[in-house]
Short mmCIF file of C-alpha atoms (C1' of nucleotides) in Angstrom, two decimals:
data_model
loop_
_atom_site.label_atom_id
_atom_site.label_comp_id
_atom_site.label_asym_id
_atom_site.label_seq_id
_atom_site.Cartn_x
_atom_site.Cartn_y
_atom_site.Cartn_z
CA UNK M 1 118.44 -28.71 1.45
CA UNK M 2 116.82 -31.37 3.39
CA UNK M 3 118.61 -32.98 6.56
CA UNK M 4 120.07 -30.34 8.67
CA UNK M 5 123.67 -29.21 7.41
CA UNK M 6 126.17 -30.89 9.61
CA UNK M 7 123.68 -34.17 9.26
CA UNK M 8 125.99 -35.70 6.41
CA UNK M 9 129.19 -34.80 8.30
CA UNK M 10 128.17 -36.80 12.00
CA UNK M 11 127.09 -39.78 10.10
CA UNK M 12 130.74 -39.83 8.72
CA UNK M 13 132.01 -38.90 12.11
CA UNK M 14 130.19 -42.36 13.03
CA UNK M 15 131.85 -44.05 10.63
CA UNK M 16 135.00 -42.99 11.11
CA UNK M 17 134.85 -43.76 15.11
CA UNK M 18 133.73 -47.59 14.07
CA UNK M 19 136.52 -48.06 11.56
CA UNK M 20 138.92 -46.47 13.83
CA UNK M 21 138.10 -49.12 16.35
CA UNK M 22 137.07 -52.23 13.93
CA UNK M 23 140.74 -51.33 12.45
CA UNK M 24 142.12 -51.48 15.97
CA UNK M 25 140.92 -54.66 16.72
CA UNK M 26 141.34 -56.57 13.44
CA UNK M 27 143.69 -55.18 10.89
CA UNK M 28 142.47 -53.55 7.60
CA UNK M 29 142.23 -56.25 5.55
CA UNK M 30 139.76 -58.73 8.19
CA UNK M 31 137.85 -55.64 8.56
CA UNK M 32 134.40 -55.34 6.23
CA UNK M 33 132.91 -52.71 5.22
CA UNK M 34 130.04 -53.89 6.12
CA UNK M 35 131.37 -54.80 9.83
CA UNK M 36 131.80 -50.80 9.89
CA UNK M 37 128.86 -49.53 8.68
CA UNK M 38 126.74 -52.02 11.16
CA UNK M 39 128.39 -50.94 13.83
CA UNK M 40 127.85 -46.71 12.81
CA UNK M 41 123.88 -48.01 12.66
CA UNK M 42 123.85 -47.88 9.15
CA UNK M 43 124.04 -50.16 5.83
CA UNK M 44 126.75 -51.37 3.38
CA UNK M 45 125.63 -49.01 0.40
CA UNK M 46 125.71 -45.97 2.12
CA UNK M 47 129.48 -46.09 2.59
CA UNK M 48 130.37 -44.76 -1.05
CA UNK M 49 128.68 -41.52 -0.24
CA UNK M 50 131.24 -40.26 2.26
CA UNK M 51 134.39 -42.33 1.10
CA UNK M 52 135.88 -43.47 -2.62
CA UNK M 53 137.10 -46.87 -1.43
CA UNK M 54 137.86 -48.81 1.89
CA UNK M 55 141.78 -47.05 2.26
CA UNK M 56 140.81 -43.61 2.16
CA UNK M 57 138.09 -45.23 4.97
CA UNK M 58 141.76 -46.20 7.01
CA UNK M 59 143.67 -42.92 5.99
CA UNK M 60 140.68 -40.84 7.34
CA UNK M 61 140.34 -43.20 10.21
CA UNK M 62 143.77 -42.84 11.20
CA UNK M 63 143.78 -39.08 10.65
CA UNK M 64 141.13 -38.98 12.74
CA UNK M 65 142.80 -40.05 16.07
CA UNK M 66 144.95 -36.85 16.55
CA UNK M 67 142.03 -33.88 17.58
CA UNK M 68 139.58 -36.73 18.47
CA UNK M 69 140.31 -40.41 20.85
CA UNK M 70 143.87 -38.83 20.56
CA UNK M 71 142.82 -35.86 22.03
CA UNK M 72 140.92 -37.18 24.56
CA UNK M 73 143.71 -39.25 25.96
CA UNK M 74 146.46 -36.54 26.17
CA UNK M 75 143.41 -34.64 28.47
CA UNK M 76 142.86 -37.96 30.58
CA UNK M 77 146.58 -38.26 31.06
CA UNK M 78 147.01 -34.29 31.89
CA UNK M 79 149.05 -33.90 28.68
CA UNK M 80 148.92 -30.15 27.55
CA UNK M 81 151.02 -29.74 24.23
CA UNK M 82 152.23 -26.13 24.87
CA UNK M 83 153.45 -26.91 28.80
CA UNK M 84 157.13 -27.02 28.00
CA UNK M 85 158.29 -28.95 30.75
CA UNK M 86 160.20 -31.88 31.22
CA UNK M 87 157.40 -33.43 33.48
CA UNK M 88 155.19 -33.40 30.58
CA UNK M 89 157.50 -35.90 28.67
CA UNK M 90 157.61 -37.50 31.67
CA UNK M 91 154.35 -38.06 31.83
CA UNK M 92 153.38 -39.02 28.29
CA UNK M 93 155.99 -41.55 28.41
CA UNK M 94 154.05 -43.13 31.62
CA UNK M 95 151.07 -42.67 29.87
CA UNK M 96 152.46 -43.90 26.71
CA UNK M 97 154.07 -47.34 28.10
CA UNK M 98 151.39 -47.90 30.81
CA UNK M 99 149.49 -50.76 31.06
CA UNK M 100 146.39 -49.58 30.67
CA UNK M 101 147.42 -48.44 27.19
CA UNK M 102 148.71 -51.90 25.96
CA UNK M 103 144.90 -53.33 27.42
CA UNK M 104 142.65 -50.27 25.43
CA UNK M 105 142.88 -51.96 22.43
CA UNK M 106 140.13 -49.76 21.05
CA UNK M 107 141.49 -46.94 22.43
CA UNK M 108 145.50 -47.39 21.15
CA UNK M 109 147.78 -45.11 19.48
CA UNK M 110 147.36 -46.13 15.74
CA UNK M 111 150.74 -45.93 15.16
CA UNK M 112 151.04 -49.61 17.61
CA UNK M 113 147.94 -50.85 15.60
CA UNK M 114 148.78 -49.86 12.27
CA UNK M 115 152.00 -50.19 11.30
CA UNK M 116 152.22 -53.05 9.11
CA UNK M 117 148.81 -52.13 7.45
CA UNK M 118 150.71 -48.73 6.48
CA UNK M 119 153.83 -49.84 5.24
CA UNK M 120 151.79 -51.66 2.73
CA UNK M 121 149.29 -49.33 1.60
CA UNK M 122 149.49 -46.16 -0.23
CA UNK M 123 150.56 -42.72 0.04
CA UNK M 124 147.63 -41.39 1.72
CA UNK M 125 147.42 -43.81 4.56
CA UNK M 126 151.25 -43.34 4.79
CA UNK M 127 150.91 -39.58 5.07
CA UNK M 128 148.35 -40.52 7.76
CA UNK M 129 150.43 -42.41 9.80
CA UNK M 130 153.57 -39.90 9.22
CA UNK M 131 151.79 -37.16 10.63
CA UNK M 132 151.30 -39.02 13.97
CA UNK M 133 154.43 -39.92 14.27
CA UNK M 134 155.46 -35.90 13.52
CA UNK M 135 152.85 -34.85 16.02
CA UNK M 136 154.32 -37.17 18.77
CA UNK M 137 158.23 -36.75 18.13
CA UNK M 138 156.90 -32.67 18.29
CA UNK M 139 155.32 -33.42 21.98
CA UNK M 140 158.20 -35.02 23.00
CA UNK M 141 160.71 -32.49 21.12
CA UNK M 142 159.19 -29.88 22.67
CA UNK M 143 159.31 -30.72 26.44
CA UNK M 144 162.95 -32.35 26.67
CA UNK M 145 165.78 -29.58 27.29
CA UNK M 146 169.18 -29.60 25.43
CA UNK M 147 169.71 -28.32 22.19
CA UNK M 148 167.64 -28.42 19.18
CA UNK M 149 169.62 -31.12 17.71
CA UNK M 150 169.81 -33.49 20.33
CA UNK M 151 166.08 -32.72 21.54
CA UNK M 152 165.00 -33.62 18.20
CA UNK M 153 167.28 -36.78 18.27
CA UNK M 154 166.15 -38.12 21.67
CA UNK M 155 162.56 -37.34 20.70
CA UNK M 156 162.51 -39.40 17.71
CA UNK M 157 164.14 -42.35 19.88
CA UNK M 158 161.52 -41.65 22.55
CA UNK M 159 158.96 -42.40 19.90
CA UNK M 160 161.04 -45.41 18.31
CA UNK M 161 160.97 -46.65 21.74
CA UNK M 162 157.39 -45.94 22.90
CA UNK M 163 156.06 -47.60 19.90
CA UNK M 164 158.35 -51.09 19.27
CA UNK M 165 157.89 -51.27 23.21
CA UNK M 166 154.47 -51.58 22.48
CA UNK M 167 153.88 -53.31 19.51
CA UNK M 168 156.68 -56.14 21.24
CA UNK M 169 154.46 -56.14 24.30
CA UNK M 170 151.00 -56.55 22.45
CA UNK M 171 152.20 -59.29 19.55
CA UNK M 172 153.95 -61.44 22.19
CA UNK M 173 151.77 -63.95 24.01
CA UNK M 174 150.24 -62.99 27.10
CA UNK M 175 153.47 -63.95 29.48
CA UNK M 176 156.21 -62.60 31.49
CA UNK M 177 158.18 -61.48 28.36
CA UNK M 178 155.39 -58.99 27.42
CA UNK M 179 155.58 -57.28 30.77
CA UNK M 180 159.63 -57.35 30.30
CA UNK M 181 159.97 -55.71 27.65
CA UNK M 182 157.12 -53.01 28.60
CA UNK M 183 158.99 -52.03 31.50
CA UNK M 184 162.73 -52.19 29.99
CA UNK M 185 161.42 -50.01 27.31
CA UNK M 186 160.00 -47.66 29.82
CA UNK M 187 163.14 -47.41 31.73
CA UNK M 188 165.04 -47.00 28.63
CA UNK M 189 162.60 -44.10 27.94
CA UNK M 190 162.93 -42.42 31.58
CA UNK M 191 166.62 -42.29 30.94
CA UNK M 192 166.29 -40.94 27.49
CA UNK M 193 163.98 -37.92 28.51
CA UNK M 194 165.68 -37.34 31.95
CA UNK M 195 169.32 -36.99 30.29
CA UNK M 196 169.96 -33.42 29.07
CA UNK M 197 173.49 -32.84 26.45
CA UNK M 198 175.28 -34.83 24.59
CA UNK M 199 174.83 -38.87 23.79
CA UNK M 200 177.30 -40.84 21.76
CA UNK M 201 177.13 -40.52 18.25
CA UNK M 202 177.46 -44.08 15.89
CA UNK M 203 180.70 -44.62 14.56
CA UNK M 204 179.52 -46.71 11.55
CA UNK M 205 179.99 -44.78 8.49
CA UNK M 206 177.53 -46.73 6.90
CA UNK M 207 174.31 -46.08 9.35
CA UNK M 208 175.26 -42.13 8.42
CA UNK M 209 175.03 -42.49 4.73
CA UNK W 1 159.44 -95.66 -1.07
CA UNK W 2 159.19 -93.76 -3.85
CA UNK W 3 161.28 -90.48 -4.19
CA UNK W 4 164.83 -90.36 -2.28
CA UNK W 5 164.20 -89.83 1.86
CA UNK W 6 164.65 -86.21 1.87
CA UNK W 7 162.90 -85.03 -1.42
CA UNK W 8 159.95 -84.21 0.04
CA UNK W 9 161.44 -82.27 2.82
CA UNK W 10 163.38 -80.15 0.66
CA UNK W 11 160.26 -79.49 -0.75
CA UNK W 12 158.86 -78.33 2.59
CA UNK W 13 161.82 -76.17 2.90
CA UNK W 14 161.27 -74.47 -0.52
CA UNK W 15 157.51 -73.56 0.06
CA UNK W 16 159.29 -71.82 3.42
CA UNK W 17 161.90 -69.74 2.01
CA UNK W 18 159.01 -68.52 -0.79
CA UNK W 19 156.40 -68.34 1.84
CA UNK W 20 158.51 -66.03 4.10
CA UNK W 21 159.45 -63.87 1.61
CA UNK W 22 156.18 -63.20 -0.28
CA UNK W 23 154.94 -62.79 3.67
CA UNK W 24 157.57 -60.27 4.22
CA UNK W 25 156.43 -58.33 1.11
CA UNK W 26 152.85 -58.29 1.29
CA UNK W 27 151.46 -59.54 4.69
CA UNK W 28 149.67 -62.52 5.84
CA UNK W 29 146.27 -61.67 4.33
CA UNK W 30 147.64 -60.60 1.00
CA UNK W 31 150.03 -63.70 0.10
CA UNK W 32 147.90 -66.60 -1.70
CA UNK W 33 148.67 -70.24 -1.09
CA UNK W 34 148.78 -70.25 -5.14
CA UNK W 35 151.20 -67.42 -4.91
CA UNK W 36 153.56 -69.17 -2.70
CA UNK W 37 152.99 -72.80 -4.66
CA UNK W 38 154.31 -70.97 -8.13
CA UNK W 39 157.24 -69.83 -6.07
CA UNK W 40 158.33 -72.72 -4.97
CA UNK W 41 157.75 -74.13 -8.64
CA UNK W 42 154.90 -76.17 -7.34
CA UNK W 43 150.83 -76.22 -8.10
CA UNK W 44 148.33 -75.16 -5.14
CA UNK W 45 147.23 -78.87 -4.84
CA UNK W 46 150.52 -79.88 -3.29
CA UNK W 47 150.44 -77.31 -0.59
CA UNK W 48 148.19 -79.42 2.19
CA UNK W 49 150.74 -82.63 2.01
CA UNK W 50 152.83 -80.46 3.63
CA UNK W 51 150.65 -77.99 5.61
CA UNK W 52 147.59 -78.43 7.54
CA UNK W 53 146.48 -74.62 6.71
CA UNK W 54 148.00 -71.44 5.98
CA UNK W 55 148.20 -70.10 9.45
CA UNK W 56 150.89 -72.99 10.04
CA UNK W 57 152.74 -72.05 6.70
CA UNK W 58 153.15 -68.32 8.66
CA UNK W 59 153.83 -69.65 11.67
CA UNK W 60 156.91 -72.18 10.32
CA UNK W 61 158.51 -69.81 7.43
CA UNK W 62 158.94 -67.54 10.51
CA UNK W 63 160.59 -70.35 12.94
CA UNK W 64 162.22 -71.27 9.94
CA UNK W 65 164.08 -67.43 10.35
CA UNK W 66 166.42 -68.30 13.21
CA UNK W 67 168.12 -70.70 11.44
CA UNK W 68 168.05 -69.92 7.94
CA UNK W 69 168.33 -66.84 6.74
CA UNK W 70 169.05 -65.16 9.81
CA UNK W 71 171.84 -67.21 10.21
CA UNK W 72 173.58 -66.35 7.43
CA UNK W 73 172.74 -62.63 7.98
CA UNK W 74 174.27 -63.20 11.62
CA UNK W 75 177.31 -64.73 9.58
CA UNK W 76 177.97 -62.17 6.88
CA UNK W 77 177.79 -59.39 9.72
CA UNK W 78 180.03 -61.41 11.60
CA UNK W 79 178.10 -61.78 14.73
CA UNK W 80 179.23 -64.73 16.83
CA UNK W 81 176.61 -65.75 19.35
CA UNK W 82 179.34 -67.20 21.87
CA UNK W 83 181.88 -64.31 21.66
CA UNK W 84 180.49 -62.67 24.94
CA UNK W 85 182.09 -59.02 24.16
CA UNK W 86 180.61 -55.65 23.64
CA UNK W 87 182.00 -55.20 20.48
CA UNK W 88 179.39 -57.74 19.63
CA UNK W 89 176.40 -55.73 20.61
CA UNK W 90 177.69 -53.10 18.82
CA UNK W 91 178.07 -54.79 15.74
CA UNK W 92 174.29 -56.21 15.80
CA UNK W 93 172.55 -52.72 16.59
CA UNK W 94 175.07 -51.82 14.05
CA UNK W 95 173.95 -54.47 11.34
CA UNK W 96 170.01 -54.44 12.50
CA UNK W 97 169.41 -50.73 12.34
CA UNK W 98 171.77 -50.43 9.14
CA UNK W 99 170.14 -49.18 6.25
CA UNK W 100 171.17 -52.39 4.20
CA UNK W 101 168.72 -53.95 6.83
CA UNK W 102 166.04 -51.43 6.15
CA UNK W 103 166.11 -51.88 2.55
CA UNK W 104 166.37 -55.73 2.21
CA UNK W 105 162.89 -56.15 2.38
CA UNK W 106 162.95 -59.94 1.15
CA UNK W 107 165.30 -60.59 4.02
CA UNK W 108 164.39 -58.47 6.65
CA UNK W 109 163.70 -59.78 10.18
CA UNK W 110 160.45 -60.85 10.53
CA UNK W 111 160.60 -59.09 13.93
CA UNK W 112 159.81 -56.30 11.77
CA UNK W 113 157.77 -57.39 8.86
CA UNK W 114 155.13 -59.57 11.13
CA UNK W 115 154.60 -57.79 13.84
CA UNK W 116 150.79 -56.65 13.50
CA UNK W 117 150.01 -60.07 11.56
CA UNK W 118 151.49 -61.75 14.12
CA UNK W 119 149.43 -59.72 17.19
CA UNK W 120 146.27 -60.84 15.05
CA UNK W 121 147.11 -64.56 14.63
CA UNK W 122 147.01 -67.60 16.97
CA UNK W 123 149.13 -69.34 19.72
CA UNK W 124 151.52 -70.74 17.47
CA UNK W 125 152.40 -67.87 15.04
CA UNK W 126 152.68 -65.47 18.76
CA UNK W 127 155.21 -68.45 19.51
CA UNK W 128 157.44 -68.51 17.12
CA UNK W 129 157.49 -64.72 17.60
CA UNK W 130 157.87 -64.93 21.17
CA UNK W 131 161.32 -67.63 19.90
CA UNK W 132 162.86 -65.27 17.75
CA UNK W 133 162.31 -62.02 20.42
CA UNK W 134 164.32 -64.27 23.22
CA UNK W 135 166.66 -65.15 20.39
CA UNK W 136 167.09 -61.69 20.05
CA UNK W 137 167.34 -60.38 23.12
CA UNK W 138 169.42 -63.28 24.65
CA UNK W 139 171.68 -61.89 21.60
CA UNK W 140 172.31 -58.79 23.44
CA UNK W 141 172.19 -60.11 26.94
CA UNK W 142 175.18 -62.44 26.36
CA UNK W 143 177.23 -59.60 24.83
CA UNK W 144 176.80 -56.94 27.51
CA UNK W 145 178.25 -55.94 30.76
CA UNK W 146 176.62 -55.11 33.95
CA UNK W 147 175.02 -57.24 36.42
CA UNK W 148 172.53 -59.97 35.47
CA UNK W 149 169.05 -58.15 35.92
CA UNK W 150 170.19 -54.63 34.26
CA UNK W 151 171.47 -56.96 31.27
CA UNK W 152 168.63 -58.08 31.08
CA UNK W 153 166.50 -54.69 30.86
CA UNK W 154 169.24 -53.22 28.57
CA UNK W 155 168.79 -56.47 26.34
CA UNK W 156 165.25 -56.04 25.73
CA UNK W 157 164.73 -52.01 25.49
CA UNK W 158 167.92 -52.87 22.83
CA UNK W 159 165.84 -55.28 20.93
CA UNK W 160 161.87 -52.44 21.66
CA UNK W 161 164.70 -50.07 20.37
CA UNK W 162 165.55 -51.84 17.19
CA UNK W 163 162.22 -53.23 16.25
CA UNK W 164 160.66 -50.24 17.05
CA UNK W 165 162.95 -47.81 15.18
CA UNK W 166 162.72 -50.03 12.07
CA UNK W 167 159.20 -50.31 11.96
CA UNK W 168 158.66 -46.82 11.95
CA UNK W 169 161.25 -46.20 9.21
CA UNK W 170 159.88 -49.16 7.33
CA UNK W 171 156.21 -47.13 7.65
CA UNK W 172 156.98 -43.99 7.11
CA UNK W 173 157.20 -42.44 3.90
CA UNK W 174 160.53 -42.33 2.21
CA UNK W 175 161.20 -39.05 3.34
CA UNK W 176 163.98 -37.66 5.82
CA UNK W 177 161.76 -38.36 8.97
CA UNK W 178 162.65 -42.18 8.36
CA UNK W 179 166.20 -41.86 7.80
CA UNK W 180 166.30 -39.89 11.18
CA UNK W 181 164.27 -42.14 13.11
CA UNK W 182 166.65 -44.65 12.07
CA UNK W 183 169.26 -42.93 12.99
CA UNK W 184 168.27 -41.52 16.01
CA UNK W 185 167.07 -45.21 16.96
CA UNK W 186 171.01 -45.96 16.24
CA UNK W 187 172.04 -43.14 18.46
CA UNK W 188 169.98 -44.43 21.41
CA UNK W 189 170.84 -47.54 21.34
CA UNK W 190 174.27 -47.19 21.28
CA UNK W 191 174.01 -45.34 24.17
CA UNK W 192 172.04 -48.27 26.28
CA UNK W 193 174.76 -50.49 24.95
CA UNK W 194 178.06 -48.76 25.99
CA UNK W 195 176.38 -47.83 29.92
CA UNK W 196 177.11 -49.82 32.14
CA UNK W 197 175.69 -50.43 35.64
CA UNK W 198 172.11 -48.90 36.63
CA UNK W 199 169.62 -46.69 34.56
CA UNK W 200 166.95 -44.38 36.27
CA UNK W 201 163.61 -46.75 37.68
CA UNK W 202 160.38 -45.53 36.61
CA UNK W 203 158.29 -43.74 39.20
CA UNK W 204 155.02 -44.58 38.07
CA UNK W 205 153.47 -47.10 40.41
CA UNK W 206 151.12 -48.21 37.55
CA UNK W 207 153.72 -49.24 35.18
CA UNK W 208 155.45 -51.92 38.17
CA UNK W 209 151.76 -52.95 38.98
"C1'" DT N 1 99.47 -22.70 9.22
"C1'" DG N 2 99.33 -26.41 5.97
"C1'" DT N 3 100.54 -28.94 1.79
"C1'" DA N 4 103.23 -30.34 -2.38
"C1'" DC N 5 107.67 -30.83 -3.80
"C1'" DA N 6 112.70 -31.34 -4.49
"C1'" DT N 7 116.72 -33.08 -2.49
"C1'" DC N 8 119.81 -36.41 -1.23
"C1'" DA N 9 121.27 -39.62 2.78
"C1'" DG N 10 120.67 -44.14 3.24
"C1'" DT N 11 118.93 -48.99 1.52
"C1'" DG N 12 119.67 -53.63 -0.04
"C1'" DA N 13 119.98 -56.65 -3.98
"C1'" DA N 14 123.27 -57.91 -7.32
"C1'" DC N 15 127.81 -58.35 -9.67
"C1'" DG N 16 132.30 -60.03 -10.27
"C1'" DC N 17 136.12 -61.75 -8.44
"C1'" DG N 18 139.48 -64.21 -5.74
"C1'" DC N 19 140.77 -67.13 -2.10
"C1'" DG N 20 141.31 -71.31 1.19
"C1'" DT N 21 140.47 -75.87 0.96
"C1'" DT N 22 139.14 -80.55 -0.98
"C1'" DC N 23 139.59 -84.50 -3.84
"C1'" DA N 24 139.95 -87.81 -7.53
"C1'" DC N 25 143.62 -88.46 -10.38
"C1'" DT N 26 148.56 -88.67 -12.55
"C1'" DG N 27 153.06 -89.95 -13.08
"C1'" DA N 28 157.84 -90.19 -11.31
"C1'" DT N 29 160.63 -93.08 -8.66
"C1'" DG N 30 162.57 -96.82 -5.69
"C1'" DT N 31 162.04 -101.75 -4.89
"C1'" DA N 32 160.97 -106.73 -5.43
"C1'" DC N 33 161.63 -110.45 -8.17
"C1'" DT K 1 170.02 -106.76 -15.98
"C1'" DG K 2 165.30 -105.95 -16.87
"C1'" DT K 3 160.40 -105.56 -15.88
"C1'" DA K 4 156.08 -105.09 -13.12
"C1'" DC K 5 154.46 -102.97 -9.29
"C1'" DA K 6 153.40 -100.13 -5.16
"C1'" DT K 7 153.90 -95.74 -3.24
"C1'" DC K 8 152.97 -91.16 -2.63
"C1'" DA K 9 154.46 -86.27 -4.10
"C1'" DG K 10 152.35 -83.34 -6.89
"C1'" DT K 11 148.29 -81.87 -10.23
"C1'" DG K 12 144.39 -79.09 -11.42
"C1'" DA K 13 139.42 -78.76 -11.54
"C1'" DA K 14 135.81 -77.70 -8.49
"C1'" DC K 15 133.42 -76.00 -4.27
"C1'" DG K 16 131.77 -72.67 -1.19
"C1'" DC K 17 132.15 -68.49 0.65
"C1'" DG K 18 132.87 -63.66 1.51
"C1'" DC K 19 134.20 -59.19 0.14
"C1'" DG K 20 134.58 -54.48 -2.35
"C1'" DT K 21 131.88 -52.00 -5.20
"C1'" DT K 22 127.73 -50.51 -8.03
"C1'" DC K 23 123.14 -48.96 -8.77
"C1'" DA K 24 118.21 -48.31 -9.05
"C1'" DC K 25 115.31 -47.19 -5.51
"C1'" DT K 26 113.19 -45.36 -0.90
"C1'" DG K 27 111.87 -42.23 2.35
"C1'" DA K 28 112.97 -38.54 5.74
"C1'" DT K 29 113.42 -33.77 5.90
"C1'" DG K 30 113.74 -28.70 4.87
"C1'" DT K 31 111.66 -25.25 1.82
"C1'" DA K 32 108.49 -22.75 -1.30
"C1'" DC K 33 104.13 -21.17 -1.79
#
DNA sequence: TGTACATCAGTGAACGCGCGTTCACTGATGTAC
DNA sequence: TGTACATCAGTGAACGCGCGTTCACTGATGTAC
């Protein structure tokens, strides 16, 4: 067994780092292989050794986010998963909506980045990207107060709203709008999380179908 | 002068209508000028007497939204810019987070489909996205009550809301986490729309910065 | 301890394909006479 | 009314380039003896 055993398995933690952030930057399909592999140190052929094709590269990628950058993040931003406290949705909605998230463009939430690139590719990436969104509705879910039903309801709009906030404020052109609409959704948000009970319910019958 | 006066902008307006749906389908990067051409019953050749490059085509069969298509979606849900009521707010969160909406993926608003292309493309695609968001939001504003500046914020967290909770249903695997996000976008929103007067302010210095 | 060897992570040239764009040409149409 | 002509919208072959993927090879490293 030559190379040490966990040799293989850093390289493709490399990899997987650069296409995580080549993918943030320039969508799936502008990104090379090639582009990725340079910038893990290493050459185009090599690639095919740890990955079938370029969208299990993105699935893996994205999949990667949650225990790694992801990770990282909800520890910068004092976000501990099992708190159970209000102030902890709170806080990863400030966190979530802040500036200095819409300017990390390396460092974003793939589910801002990605989105279009997902809802085109296939199940894999898809299952990716739905297990973010699961993990972040759950963070939310489970610091809000109310009942289950309604916690899980606002949670999912939290997330709704986090993320179109977001992907409004970083496709619009650097102006006034951009900021707009980053802080309307945030103060849509602080309502949402600080508002225990009840909130209407539609009364389209078609939206319930 | 050959041809009748307006033959060749009809023309223009066919290579559009097939460019923005083909874009809405598969993306910027994975629509060919060829595919667009044979959609519009035309041969590639054609396609640069009426478009200096592709990025343009994207950027004008999105403008080409407000009034087109959109308008007659705006019609058939029987939303009337200049009726100034509630009931009109309603009825557009109503229509744009319907599940008719969701599924019309030829039609759907480009809001939606282009957002990551768009955050990827130049000044003049980010404009005509930048049109259609004001469109949007001055949609809402004009149909809401309140004073001027919480219209305002309500407007655009309506429109983060809408686009947001679409994309991720749009993303997400056809499953019941993207019927519930859509609903629970619905929920939400219908809840910024019917309050009146002032919503919490955020308390994070950073996000006003 | 030192050497030969087997393994396999990584290399880089090559293949095949498709796309955006260009350009010389065609042919349909309105107009002048 | 009929014909020759000028215009220009549209054609389709060709160009140049870059990308995903393959594959025969290299060479660094751990192990056996």
């Amino acid at each position: 067994m030559p190379y040490s055993k966990d040799h293989k398995a850093r390289t493709r933690e490399r990899i997987l780092e650069a296409a995580r952030i080549q993918f943030n930057r320039h969508g799936f399909d502008r990104v090379t292989i090639d582009q990725v592999m340079a910038e893990a140190g290493l050459t185009r052929g090599g690639f095919y050794a740890h990955f079938s094709c370029k969208e299990e590269l993105f699935a893996e990628a994205m999949a990667s986010f949650l225990h790694g950058r992801g990770a990282q993040w909800r520890e910068a931003e004092g976000i501990e998963p099992q708190a159970r406290q209000l102030i902890m949705a709170k806080r990863m909605v400030d966190a979530y909506l802040s500036r200095q998230h819409l300017e990390d463009l390396d460092g974003q939430c793939p589910l801002i980045a990605y989105a279009t690139d997902t809802a085109r590719a296939g199940d894999r990436v898809r299952d990716s990207y739905c297990q973010l969104v699961e993990a972040m509705a759950w963070l939310f879910e489970n610091n809000l107060d109310g009942d289950e039903s309604d916690k899980r309801r606002r949670a999912l709009s939290l997330t709704a709203l986090c993320v179109g906030g977001m992907i409004l404020a970083r496709t619009l052109p650097e102006s006034k709008i951009a900021e707009e609409v980053r802080l309307a959704a945030h103060t849509a948000a602080t309502s949402i999380w600080s508002r225990n009970g009840k909130t209407e319910m539609p009364g389209n019958e078609r939206l319930s179908a």
